[in-house]
């Protein structure tokens, strides 16, 4: 099922046939450099089996919140699977949150596609799903991700920590008001 379109991208529910393309991203340490360690591999990559499990988990949207999920991100001009982006539910510091998540194949970095996907997701979240607040959870070293979050109107809100370690929370609310403040102030 298609979720949303931007100028260059189509975001749709993943399908089992996406597995090899998704695994090509998840087995690459550079793609997963800033992800918390979640699988068996010390370099944060996922195995084929772990990738398959994650793909199956998201086939119909997030099982607890089917309107959310990680969606296949397709370049419209050639139909290529170039990433997975979406909306994920978390509880952070006791508060229910929805994260804008993005990953674009490194062959396509720095063409504005990460920001384009994230902006499309932001608009979908606020306008179609009626969400009122969005966050990004970012490793403080992940400059590209910080730039994408800022590019869609988020600002630094706080540092938080969970069982995987510390991370930065960027946030925004519908209507453009941000509860945060500029980094470093
Ligand atoms: C984060 C990611 C999606 C950005 O994708 P992208 O398509 O290259 O992003 P864009 O082209 O829209 O670039 C956004 C901004 O980041 C900057 N940028 C991109 N890669 C960068 C890098 N490696 N270092 C510093 N800045 C970078 C761009 O110059 C651009 O800056 P601007 O807004 O000032 O013009 C991509 O790097 C990625 O998939 N990384 C691996 C997965 C990941 O870490 N996801 C985020 C987890 S929180």
PDB file of C-alpha atoms and ligand atoms in Angstrom:
ATOM      1  CA  UNK A   1       0.000   0.000   0.000  1.00  0.00           C
ATOM      2  CA  UNK A   2       1.325   3.433  -0.902  1.00  0.00           C
ATOM      3  CA  UNK A   3       1.748   5.841   2.010  1.00  0.00           C
ATOM      4  CA  UNK A   4       2.896   9.093   0.469  1.00  0.00           C
ATOM      5  CA  UNK A   5       4.683  10.684  -2.469  1.00  0.00           C
ATOM      6  CA  UNK A   6       7.099  13.555  -2.780  1.00  0.00           C
ATOM      7  CA  UNK A   7       8.535  15.055  -5.977  1.00  0.00           C
ATOM      8  CA  UNK A   8      11.094  12.279  -6.401  1.00  0.00           C
ATOM      9  CA  UNK A   9      10.048   9.588  -3.933  1.00  0.00           C
ATOM     10  CA  UNK A  10       7.280   7.102  -3.293  1.00  0.00           C
ATOM     11  CA  UNK A  11       6.939   5.632   0.202  1.00  0.00           C
ATOM     12  CA  UNK A  12       4.970   2.397   0.454  1.00  0.00           C
ATOM     13  CA  UNK A  13       4.530  -0.530   2.806  1.00  0.00           C
ATOM     14  CA  UNK A  14       7.446  -2.947   2.489  1.00  0.00           C
ATOM     15  CA  UNK A  15       6.920  -6.249   0.695  1.00  0.00           C
ATOM     16  CA  UNK A  16       8.842  -9.541   1.119  1.00  0.00           C
ATOM     17  CA  UNK A  17      10.652  -8.915  -2.189  1.00  0.00           C
ATOM     18  CA  UNK A  18      12.337  -5.866  -0.626  1.00  0.00           C
ATOM     19  CA  UNK A  19      14.461  -8.146   1.561  1.00  0.00           C
ATOM     20  CA  UNK A  20      17.629  -8.243  -0.556  1.00  0.00           C
ATOM     21  CA  UNK A  21      17.626  -4.486  -1.124  1.00  0.00           C
ATOM     22  CA  UNK A  22      17.023  -3.818   2.573  1.00  0.00           C
ATOM     23  CA  UNK A  23      19.763  -6.260   3.543  1.00  0.00           C
ATOM     24  CA  UNK A  24      22.187  -4.465   1.205  1.00  0.00           C
ATOM     25  CA  UNK A  25      21.669  -1.401   3.429  1.00  0.00           C
ATOM     26  CA  UNK A  26      21.641  -3.184   6.774  1.00  0.00           C
ATOM     27  CA  UNK A  27      24.783  -5.252   6.194  1.00  0.00           C
ATOM     28  CA  UNK A  28      26.827  -2.085   5.515  1.00  0.00           C
ATOM     29  CA  UNK A  29      28.610  -0.770   8.641  1.00  0.00           C
ATOM     30  CA  UNK A  30      28.699   2.755   7.197  1.00  0.00           C
ATOM     31  CA  UNK A  31      24.926   2.814   6.806  1.00  0.00           C
ATOM     32  CA  UNK A  32      24.460   1.659  10.412  1.00  0.00           C
ATOM     33  CA  UNK A  33      27.350   3.505  12.012  1.00  0.00           C
ATOM     34  CA  UNK A  34      25.142   5.652  14.254  1.00  0.00           C
ATOM     35  CA  UNK A  35      22.518   3.049  15.100  1.00  0.00           C
ATOM     36  CA  UNK A  36      22.398   1.544  18.573  1.00  0.00           C
ATOM     37  CA  UNK A  37      23.733  -2.000  18.665  1.00  0.00           C
ATOM     38  CA  UNK A  38      20.636  -4.194  18.372  1.00  0.00           C
ATOM     39  CA  UNK A  39      21.678  -7.336  16.511  1.00  0.00           C
ATOM     40  CA  UNK A  40      24.328  -9.969  17.041  1.00  0.00           C
ATOM     41  CA  UNK A  41      27.061  -8.128  15.096  1.00  0.00           C
ATOM     42  CA  UNK A  42      29.388  -5.829  17.050  1.00  0.00           C
ATOM     43  CA  UNK A  43      29.584  -3.391  14.092  1.00  0.00           C
ATOM     44  CA  UNK A  44      25.805  -2.692  14.328  1.00  0.00           C
ATOM     45  CA  UNK A  45      25.038  -4.345  10.999  1.00  0.00           C
ATOM     46  CA  UNK A  46      22.127  -6.791  10.824  1.00  0.00           C
ATOM     47  CA  UNK A  47      22.320 -10.345   9.517  1.00  0.00           C
ATOM     48  CA  UNK A  48      20.072 -11.544   6.711  1.00  0.00           C
ATOM     49  CA  UNK A  49      17.833 -13.264   9.279  1.00  0.00           C
ATOM     50  CA  UNK A  50      17.627 -10.156  11.482  1.00  0.00           C
ATOM     51  CA  UNK A  51      16.794  -8.038   8.437  1.00  0.00           C
ATOM     52  CA  UNK A  52      14.064 -10.514   7.456  1.00  0.00           C
ATOM     53  CA  UNK A  53      12.591 -10.358  10.957  1.00  0.00           C
ATOM     54  CA  UNK A  54      12.514  -6.570  10.886  1.00  0.00           C
ATOM     55  CA  UNK A  55      10.976  -6.516   7.400  1.00  0.00           C
ATOM     56  CA  UNK A  56       8.268  -8.970   8.460  1.00  0.00           C
ATOM     57  CA  UNK A  57       7.571  -6.923  11.601  1.00  0.00           C
ATOM     58  CA  UNK A  58       6.747  -3.893   9.437  1.00  0.00           C
ATOM     59  CA  UNK A  59       4.871  -5.530   6.527  1.00  0.00           C
ATOM     60  CA  UNK A  60       1.478  -4.133   7.581  1.00  0.00           C
ATOM     61  CA  UNK A  61       2.777  -1.091   9.435  1.00  0.00           C
ATOM     62  CA  UNK A  62       3.960  -1.099  13.020  1.00  0.00           C
ATOM     63  CA  UNK A  63       2.094  -3.935  14.760  1.00  0.00           C
ATOM     64  CA  UNK A  64       1.012  -1.757  17.719  1.00  0.00           C
ATOM     65  CA  UNK A  65       0.324   1.346  15.606  1.00  0.00           C
ATOM     66  CA  UNK A  66      -0.361   0.194  12.021  1.00  0.00           C
ATOM     67  CA  UNK A  67      -0.596   3.790  10.782  1.00  0.00           C
ATOM     68  CA  UNK A  68       3.108   4.079  11.645  1.00  0.00           C
ATOM     69  CA  UNK A  69       5.971   1.924  10.414  1.00  0.00           C
ATOM     70  CA  UNK A  70       9.098   1.794   8.296  1.00  0.00           C
ATOM     71  CA  UNK A  71       8.231   2.227   4.644  1.00  0.00           C
ATOM     72  CA  UNK A  72      10.098   1.246   1.499  1.00  0.00           C
ATOM     73  CA  UNK A  73      11.471   4.398  -0.102  1.00  0.00           C
ATOM     74  CA  UNK A  74      11.409   4.209  -3.879  1.00  0.00           C
ATOM     75  CA  UNK A  75      13.025   6.562  -6.377  1.00  0.00           C
ATOM     76  CA  UNK A  76      10.178   7.273  -8.783  1.00  0.00           C
ATOM     77  CA  UNK A  77      12.346   7.876 -11.850  1.00  0.00           C
ATOM     78  CA  UNK A  78      13.646   4.288 -11.948  1.00  0.00           C
ATOM     79  CA  UNK A  79      11.655   2.377  -9.336  1.00  0.00           C
ATOM     80  CA  UNK A  80      14.782   1.631  -7.273  1.00  0.00           C
ATOM     81  CA  UNK A  81      14.492   0.784  -3.584  1.00  0.00           C
ATOM     82  CA  UNK A  82      16.824   3.420  -2.119  1.00  0.00           C
ATOM     83  CA  UNK A  83      15.986   3.388   1.568  1.00  0.00           C
ATOM     84  CA  UNK A  84      13.524   2.889   4.334  1.00  0.00           C
ATOM     85  CA  UNK A  85      11.955   5.821   6.117  1.00  0.00           C
ATOM     86  CA  UNK A  86       8.911   6.231   8.318  1.00  0.00           C
ATOM     87  CA  UNK A  87       7.398   6.874  11.705  1.00  0.00           C
ATOM     88  CA  UNK A  88       8.160   4.865  14.833  1.00  0.00           C
ATOM     89  CA  UNK A  89       6.508   4.920  18.275  1.00  0.00           C
ATOM     90  CA  UNK A  90       8.702   5.134  21.380  1.00  0.00           C
ATOM     91  CA  UNK A  91       8.372   5.975  25.046  1.00  0.00           C
ATOM     92  CA  UNK A  92      11.138   8.369  26.079  1.00  0.00           C
ATOM     93  CA  UNK A  93      11.490   9.726  29.595  1.00  0.00           C
ATOM     94  CA  UNK A  94       7.989   8.404  30.297  1.00  0.00           C
ATOM     95  CA  UNK A  95       6.437  10.246  27.346  1.00  0.00           C
ATOM     96  CA  UNK A  96       4.910   8.615  24.239  1.00  0.00           C
ATOM     97  CA  UNK A  97       6.658   9.948  21.144  1.00  0.00           C
ATOM     98  CA  UNK A  98       6.656   9.395  17.383  1.00  0.00           C
ATOM     99  CA  UNK A  99      10.022   9.474  15.654  1.00  0.00           C
ATOM    100  CA  UNK A 100      10.685  10.431  12.043  1.00  0.00           C
ATOM    101  CA  UNK A 101      13.140   7.729  10.921  1.00  0.00           C
ATOM    102  CA  UNK A 102      15.194   7.880   7.742  1.00  0.00           C
ATOM    103  CA  UNK A 103      17.834   5.877   5.923  1.00  0.00           C
ATOM    104  CA  UNK A 104      18.875   6.496   2.318  1.00  0.00           C
ATOM    105  CA  UNK A 105      21.289   4.294   0.342  1.00  0.00           C
ATOM    106  CA  UNK A 106      24.723   5.917   0.376  1.00  0.00           C
ATOM    107  CA  UNK A 107      24.841   5.854  -3.425  1.00  0.00           C
ATOM    108  CA  UNK A 108      22.140   8.562  -3.224  1.00  0.00           C
ATOM    109  CA  UNK A 109      23.436  10.700  -0.337  1.00  0.00           C
ATOM    110  CA  UNK A 110      23.699  14.485  -0.541  1.00  0.00           C
ATOM    111  CA  UNK A 111      21.060  14.936  -3.220  1.00  0.00           C
ATOM    112  CA  UNK A 112      18.444  16.245  -0.799  1.00  0.00           C
ATOM    113  CA  UNK A 113      16.579  12.932  -0.759  1.00  0.00           C
ATOM    114  CA  UNK A 114      16.843  12.373   3.009  1.00  0.00           C
ATOM    115  CA  UNK A 115      15.380  15.803   3.678  1.00  0.00           C
ATOM    116  CA  UNK A 116      12.737  15.300   0.981  1.00  0.00           C
ATOM    117  CA  UNK A 117      11.617  12.006   2.511  1.00  0.00           C
ATOM    118  CA  UNK A 118      11.602  13.431   6.040  1.00  0.00           C
ATOM    119  CA  UNK A 119       9.611  16.494   4.962  1.00  0.00           C
ATOM    120  CA  UNK A 120       7.043  14.296   3.222  1.00  0.00           C
ATOM    121  CA  UNK A 121       6.750  12.171   6.360  1.00  0.00           C
ATOM    122  CA  UNK A 122       6.400  15.269   8.566  1.00  0.00           C
ATOM    123  CA  UNK A 123       3.552  16.583   6.421  1.00  0.00           C
ATOM    124  CA  UNK A 124       1.868  13.191   6.336  1.00  0.00           C
ATOM    125  CA  UNK A 125       2.176  12.853  10.123  1.00  0.00           C
ATOM    126  CA  UNK A 126       0.713  16.275  10.874  1.00  0.00           C
ATOM    127  CA  UNK A 127      -1.822  16.616   8.069  1.00  0.00           C
ATOM    128  CA  UNK A 128      -3.019  13.071   7.410  1.00  0.00           C
ATOM    129  CA  UNK A 129      -2.457  11.315  10.735  1.00  0.00           C
ATOM    130  CA  UNK A 130      -3.198  14.365  12.870  1.00  0.00           C
ATOM    131  CA  UNK A 131      -0.129  13.929  15.072  1.00  0.00           C
ATOM    132  CA  UNK A 132       0.851  17.033  17.013  1.00  0.00           C
ATOM    133  CA  UNK A 133       4.486  16.365  17.872  1.00  0.00           C
ATOM    134  CA  UNK A 134       7.382  14.600  16.166  1.00  0.00           C
ATOM    135  CA  UNK A 135      10.906  13.829  17.284  1.00  0.00           C
ATOM    136  CA  UNK A 136      14.175  12.503  15.929  1.00  0.00           C
ATOM    137  CA  UNK A 137      16.525  10.467  18.106  1.00  0.00           C
ATOM    138  CA  UNK A 138      20.041  11.119  16.895  1.00  0.00           C
ATOM    139  CA  UNK A 139      23.593  10.123  17.780  1.00  0.00           C
ATOM    140  CA  UNK A 140      25.320  13.420  18.588  1.00  0.00           C
ATOM    141  CA  UNK A 141      28.008  12.652  15.968  1.00  0.00           C
ATOM    142  CA  UNK A 142      25.526  12.042  13.143  1.00  0.00           C
ATOM    143  CA  UNK A 143      25.835  15.363  11.317  1.00  0.00           C
ATOM    144  CA  UNK A 144      23.824  14.262   8.280  1.00  0.00           C
ATOM    145  CA  UNK A 145      20.898  13.223  10.449  1.00  0.00           C
ATOM    146  CA  UNK A 146      21.062  16.452  12.472  1.00  0.00           C
ATOM    147  CA  UNK A 147      20.978  18.448   9.217  1.00  0.00           C
ATOM    148  CA  UNK A 148      17.934  16.497   8.008  1.00  0.00           C
ATOM    149  CA  UNK A 149      16.105  17.067  11.325  1.00  0.00           C
ATOM    150  CA  UNK A 150      16.914  20.785  11.223  1.00  0.00           C
ATOM    151  CA  UNK A 151      15.991  20.898   7.556  1.00  0.00           C
ATOM    152  CA  UNK A 152      12.421  19.856   8.314  1.00  0.00           C
ATOM    153  CA  UNK A 153      12.090  22.393  11.127  1.00  0.00           C
ATOM    154  CA  UNK A 154      13.174  20.499  14.218  1.00  0.00           C
ATOM    155  CA  UNK A 155      15.388  21.936  16.924  1.00  0.00           C
ATOM    156  CA  UNK A 156      17.488  20.345  19.636  1.00  0.00           C
ATOM    157  CA  UNK A 157      15.384  19.643  22.718  1.00  0.00           C
ATOM    158  CA  UNK A 158      17.399  17.502  25.118  1.00  0.00           C
ATOM    159  CA  UNK A 159      19.829  14.697  25.609  1.00  0.00           C
ATOM    160  CA  UNK A 160      18.221  11.466  26.704  1.00  0.00           C
ATOM    161  CA  UNK A 161      19.454   7.984  27.461  1.00  0.00           C
ATOM    162  CA  UNK A 162      18.076   4.475  27.227  1.00  0.00           C
ATOM    163  CA  UNK A 163      19.532   0.999  27.599  1.00  0.00           C
ATOM    164  CA  UNK A 164      21.520   1.487  24.373  1.00  0.00           C
ATOM    165  CA  UNK A 165      23.202   4.691  25.559  1.00  0.00           C
ATOM    166  CA  UNK A 166      22.779   8.459  25.197  1.00  0.00           C
ATOM    167  CA  UNK A 167      21.164  10.185  22.205  1.00  0.00           C
ATOM    168  CA  UNK A 168      19.924  13.629  21.289  1.00  0.00           C
ATOM    169  CA  UNK A 169      16.228  14.386  20.897  1.00  0.00           C
ATOM    170  CA  UNK A 170      15.230  16.880  18.218  1.00  0.00           C
ATOM    171  CA  UNK A 171      11.574  17.854  18.098  1.00  0.00           C
ATOM    172  CA  UNK A 172       8.869  19.974  16.557  1.00  0.00           C
ATOM    173  CA  UNK A 173       5.136  20.436  17.015  1.00  0.00           C
ATOM    174  CA  UNK A 174       2.431  20.855  14.399  1.00  0.00           C
ATOM    175  CA  UNK A 175       2.212  24.461  13.314  1.00  0.00           C
ATOM    176  CA  UNK A 176       5.961  24.906  13.440  1.00  0.00           C
ATOM    177  CA  UNK A 177       6.352  25.769  17.090  1.00  0.00           C
ATOM    178  CA  UNK A 178       9.276  23.961  18.640  1.00  0.00           C
ATOM    179  CA  UNK A 179       9.504  23.379  22.392  1.00  0.00           C
ATOM    180  CA  UNK A 180      13.258  23.090  22.095  1.00  0.00           C
ATOM    181  CA  UNK A 181      16.000  25.622  21.646  1.00  0.00           C
ATOM    182  CA  UNK A 182      19.001  26.021  19.420  1.00  0.00           C
ATOM    183  CA  UNK A 183      21.830  23.630  20.120  1.00  0.00           C
ATOM    184  CA  UNK A 184      24.412  25.153  22.415  1.00  0.00           C
ATOM    185  CA  UNK A 185      22.183  27.803  23.918  1.00  0.00           C
TER     186      UNK A 185
HETATM  187  C1  LIG B   1      20.871  10.827   7.297  1.00  0.00           C
HETATM  188  C2  LIG B   1      20.659  10.518   5.810  1.00  0.00           C
HETATM  189  C3  LIG B   1      19.270   9.932   5.607  1.00  0.00           C
HETATM  190  C4  LIG B   1      20.769  11.821   5.025  1.00  0.00           C
HETATM  191  O1  LIG B   1      20.461  11.495   3.664  1.00  0.00           O
HETATM  192  P1  LIG B   1      20.810  12.469   2.456  1.00  0.00           P
HETATM  193  O2  LIG B   1      19.894  12.107   1.344  1.00  0.00           O
HETATM  194  O3  LIG B   1      22.262  12.470   2.187  1.00  0.00           O
HETATM  195  O4  LIG B   1      20.390  13.886   3.068  1.00  0.00           O
HETATM  196  P2  LIG B   1      20.282  15.267   2.282  1.00  0.00           P
HETATM  197  O5  LIG B   1      20.924  15.174   0.940  1.00  0.00           O
HETATM  198  O6  LIG B   1      18.871  15.718   2.374  1.00  0.00           O
HETATM  199  O7  LIG B   1      21.213  16.199   3.166  1.00  0.00           O
HETATM  200  C5  LIG B   1      20.741  16.871   4.317  1.00  0.00           C
HETATM  201  C6  LIG B   1      21.839  17.747   4.863  1.00  0.00           C
HETATM  202  O8  LIG B   1      22.852  16.930   5.467  1.00  0.00           O
HETATM  203  C7  LIG B   1      24.113  17.239   4.922  1.00  0.00           C
HETATM  204  N1  LIG B   1      24.871  16.008   4.908  1.00  0.00           N
HETATM  205  C8  LIG B   1      24.592  14.887   4.214  1.00  0.00           C
HETATM  206  N2  LIG B   1      25.510  13.954   4.499  1.00  0.00           N
HETATM  207  C9  LIG B   1      26.349  14.502   5.384  1.00  0.00           C
HETATM  208  C10 LIG B   1      27.498  14.031   6.071  1.00  0.00           C
HETATM  209  N3  LIG B   1      27.945  12.784   5.887  1.00  0.00           N
HETATM  210  N4  LIG B   1      28.144  14.870   6.918  1.00  0.00           N
HETATM  211  C11 LIG B   1      27.687  16.119   7.116  1.00  0.00           C
HETATM  212  N5  LIG B   1      26.589  16.625   6.520  1.00  0.00           N
HETATM  213  C12 LIG B   1      25.945  15.821   5.653  1.00  0.00           C
HETATM  214  C13 LIG B   1      23.812  17.777   3.544  1.00  0.00           C
HETATM  215  O9  LIG B   1      24.855  18.579   3.065  1.00  0.00           O
HETATM  216  C14 LIG B   1      22.562  18.568   3.800  1.00  0.00           C
HETATM  217  O10 LIG B   1      22.915  19.795   4.426  1.00  0.00           O
HETATM  218  P3  LIG B   1      22.065  21.125   4.227  1.00  0.00           P
HETATM  219  O11 LIG B   1      20.713  20.854   4.811  1.00  0.00           O
HETATM  220  O12 LIG B   1      22.836  22.135   4.979  1.00  0.00           O
HETATM  221  O13 LIG B   1      22.008  21.355   2.750  1.00  0.00           O
HETATM  222  C15 LIG B   1      21.760   9.534   5.284  1.00  0.00           C
HETATM  223  O14 LIG B   1      23.030  10.089   5.587  1.00  0.00           O
HETATM  224  C16 LIG B   1      21.667   8.143   5.876  1.00  0.00           C
HETATM  225  O15 LIG B   1      20.850   7.341   5.465  1.00  0.00           O
HETATM  226  N6  LIG B   1      22.538   7.838   6.852  1.00  0.00           N
HETATM  227  C17 LIG B   1      22.577   6.486   7.420  1.00  0.00           C
HETATM  228  C18 LIG B   1      21.354   6.176   8.248  1.00  0.00           C
HETATM  229  C19 LIG B   1      21.187   7.161   9.393  1.00  0.00           C
HETATM  230  O16 LIG B   1      22.139   7.500  10.101  1.00  0.00           O
HETATM  231  N7  LIG B   1      19.947   7.595   9.573  1.00  0.00           N
HETATM  232  C20 LIG B   1      19.592   8.505  10.645  1.00  0.00           C
HETATM  233  C21 LIG B   1      19.459   7.796  11.935  1.00  0.00           C
HETATM  234  S1  LIG B   1      18.982   8.945  13.232  1.00  0.00           S
END
